Coordinates of C-alpha atoms in Angstrom, one line a residue:
M1 CA -21.3 12.4 4.5
D2 CA -24.2 13.6 6.6
N3 CA -26.4 10.8 5.4
V4 CA -23.7 8.0 6.0
T5 CA -23.8 5.7 9.0
L6 CA -21.3 3.0 9.7
V7 CA -22.6 0.0 11.7
Q8 CA -20.8 -3.1 13.0
V9 CA -22.8 -6.2 12.0
T10 CA -22.5 -9.9 12.3
A11 CA -21.3 -12.2 9.5
D12 CA -24.9 -13.4 8.9
H13 CA -26.4 -9.9 8.6
P14 CA -28.5 -9.7 5.5
D15 CA -27.3 -6.2 4.5
L16 CA -23.7 -7.4 4.7
N17 CA -24.5 -10.4 2.6
G18 CA -26.3 -8.2 0.1
I19 CA -23.4 -5.8 -0.4
I20 CA -20.9 -8.6 -0.5
T21 CA -22.9 -10.2 -3.3
K22 CA -22.6 -6.9 -5.2
L23 CA -18.8 -6.9 -4.5
D24 CA -18.5 -10.4 -5.9
H25 CA -20.5 -9.5 -9.1
Y26 CA -18.3 -6.4 -9.5
L27 CA -15.1 -8.5 -9.1
L28 CA -16.3 -11.2 -11.5
Q29 CA -16.5 -8.5 -14.3
V30 CA -12.7 -7.9 -13.8
Y31 CA -11.2 -11.2 -12.6
P32 CA -11.7 -14.9 -13.0
P33 CA -13.2 -16.7 -9.9
S34 CA -9.7 -18.2 -9.1
E35 CA -8.4 -14.7 -8.5
I36 CA -11.1 -13.5 -6.1
F37 CA -10.3 -14.1 -2.5
G38 CA -13.4 -13.9 -0.4
L39 CA -14.1 -14.7 3.2
D40 CA -16.2 -17.7 4.3
L41 CA -18.7 -15.9 6.4
T42 CA -19.9 -19.2 7.9
D43 CA -16.5 -20.3 9.1
S44 CA -16.3 -20.2 12.9
K45 CA -12.6 -19.3 12.7
N46 CA -13.8 -15.9 11.5
N47 CA -15.6 -15.1 14.8
K48 CA -12.9 -12.5 15.6
T49 CA -13.5 -10.7 12.3
I50 CA -15.2 -7.3 12.6
F51 CA -17.6 -6.4 9.8
I52 CA -18.8 -2.9 9.0
V53 CA -21.7 -1.9 6.7
A54 CA -22.0 1.6 5.4
Y55 CA -25.5 3.0 5.0
F56 CA -26.4 6.0 2.9
N57 CA -29.9 7.2 3.7
E58 CA -30.5 3.7 5.3
I59 CA -29.4 1.9 2.1
A60 CA -26.4 -0.5 2.5
V61 CA -23.8 0.9 0.0
G62 CA -20.5 -0.4 1.3
C63 CA -18.7 -2.8 3.6
G64 CA -15.3 -3.8 5.0
A65 CA -13.9 -6.1 7.6
I66 CA -10.7 -6.6 9.6
K67 CA -9.6 -10.2 10.2
P68 CA -6.8 -11.0 12.7
I69 CA -3.8 -12.6 11.1
D70 CA -1.9 -12.8 14.4
D71 CA -1.6 -10.7 17.7
E72 CA -0.1 -7.7 15.8
I73 CA -1.6 -7.8 12.3
V74 CA -5.1 -7.6 10.9
E75 CA -6.1 -8.0 7.3
L76 CA -8.5 -5.7 5.5
K77 CA -11.1 -7.9 3.8
R78 CA -14.3 -7.5 1.7
F79 CA -13.7 -3.7 1.3
F80 CA -16.2 -2.2 -1.2
V81 CA -18.4 0.7 -2.0
D82 CA -21.2 0.3 -4.6
P83 CA -20.0 2.2 -7.7
E84 CA -23.2 4.3 -7.7
F85 CA -22.1 5.8 -4.3
R86 CA -18.4 6.4 -4.8
N87 CA -16.6 9.7 -4.6
R88 CA -18.7 10.7 -1.5
G89 CA -16.1 9.9 1.2
I90 CA -17.7 6.6 2.1
A91 CA -14.6 4.4 1.4
T92 CA -12.5 6.7 3.5
A93 CA -15.0 6.6 6.3
I94 CA -15.1 2.8 6.3
L95 CA -11.3 2.6 6.1
N96 CA -10.8 5.1 9.0
D97 CA -13.3 3.3 11.1
L98 CA -11.7 -0.1 10.6
E99 CA -8.2 1.4 11.3
N100 CA -9.5 2.9 14.5
R101 CA -11.1 -0.4 15.6
A102 CA -7.8 -2.2 14.9
L103 CA -5.9 0.3 17.0
A104 CA -8.4 0.1 19.8
L105 CA -7.8 -3.7 19.8
N106 CA -4.0 -3.1 20.0
Y107 CA -3.1 -4.2 16.5
S108 CA -0.1 -2.4 15.1
T109 CA -0.4 -3.2 11.4
I110 CA -3.1 -3.6 8.7
R111 CA -2.4 -5.6 5.5
L112 CA -4.5 -6.0 2.5
E113 CA -4.6 -7.6 -1.0
T114 CA -6.1 -5.8 -4.0
G115 CA -5.8 -6.3 -7.7
E116 CA -3.8 -4.6 -10.4
K117 CA -7.1 -4.0 -12.3
L118 CA -8.5 -1.9 -9.5
P119 CA -6.7 1.4 -9.8
E120 CA -9.2 3.4 -7.7
A121 CA -8.6 1.0 -4.8
I122 CA -4.8 1.3 -5.2
T123 CA -5.0 5.1 -5.2
L124 CA -7.2 5.1 -2.1
Y125 CA -4.9 2.9 -0.1
Q126 CA -1.8 4.8 -1.1
K127 CA -3.5 8.1 -0.3
H128 CA -4.1 6.7 3.2
G129 CA -0.5 5.6 3.9
Y130 CA -0.5 2.0 2.7
Y131 CA 2.7 0.9 1.0
P132 CA 3.5 -2.1 -1.2
I133 CA 4.8 -5.3 0.4
D134 CA 5.6 -8.8 -0.8
K135 CA 2.7 -11.1 -1.4
Y136 CA 1.7 -13.1 1.6
G137 CA -0.5 -16.0 2.5
E138 CA -3.0 -17.2 -0.2
Y139 CA -2.0 -14.4 -2.5
V140 CA 1.6 -15.5 -3.1
D141 CA 0.8 -17.4 -6.3
C142 CA -1.7 -15.0 -7.8
E143 CA -0.2 -13.0 -10.6
S144 CA -2.7 -10.1 -10.4
S145 CA -2.5 -9.7 -6.6
L146 CA -0.9 -6.6 -5.1
C147 CA -0.4 -6.5 -1.3
Y148 CA -0.1 -3.4 0.9
E149 CA 0.5 -2.6 4.5
K150 CA 0.1 0.3 6.9
Q151 CA 1.7 0.7 10.4
L152 CA -0.9 2.0 12.8
R153 CA 1.4 2.8 15.6

């Protein structure tokens, strides 16, 4: 982890867009487009969303975001580490950073959606205290969606 740096960036940051493009390509190998729930980076409603890029030796290798749902809850979005850089603690570092930012902003809960075909993600979330919840929001009608939550305080 010595060579990993986490940086908060804006939605239009080229490194964020580059790693999100890799995320989308990765997901399209597993799911049809109708089952991929992105985040419109150009939508001004997302101006309270916090974006993080993880760099390994100055190369963008991962990302994540927290988007407010209401005054108490944020949603983890666009969480990804390039497969070539996995198993180095980068995902845990991004997750911990975003949880700490949510706490600092007085959010009590983080929710997320993942897919049943992403066992590594499910394992990571469960390892860090996330537990299954009913599907919510845009995920209610998606058969492959799994939703999780974690109480921060």
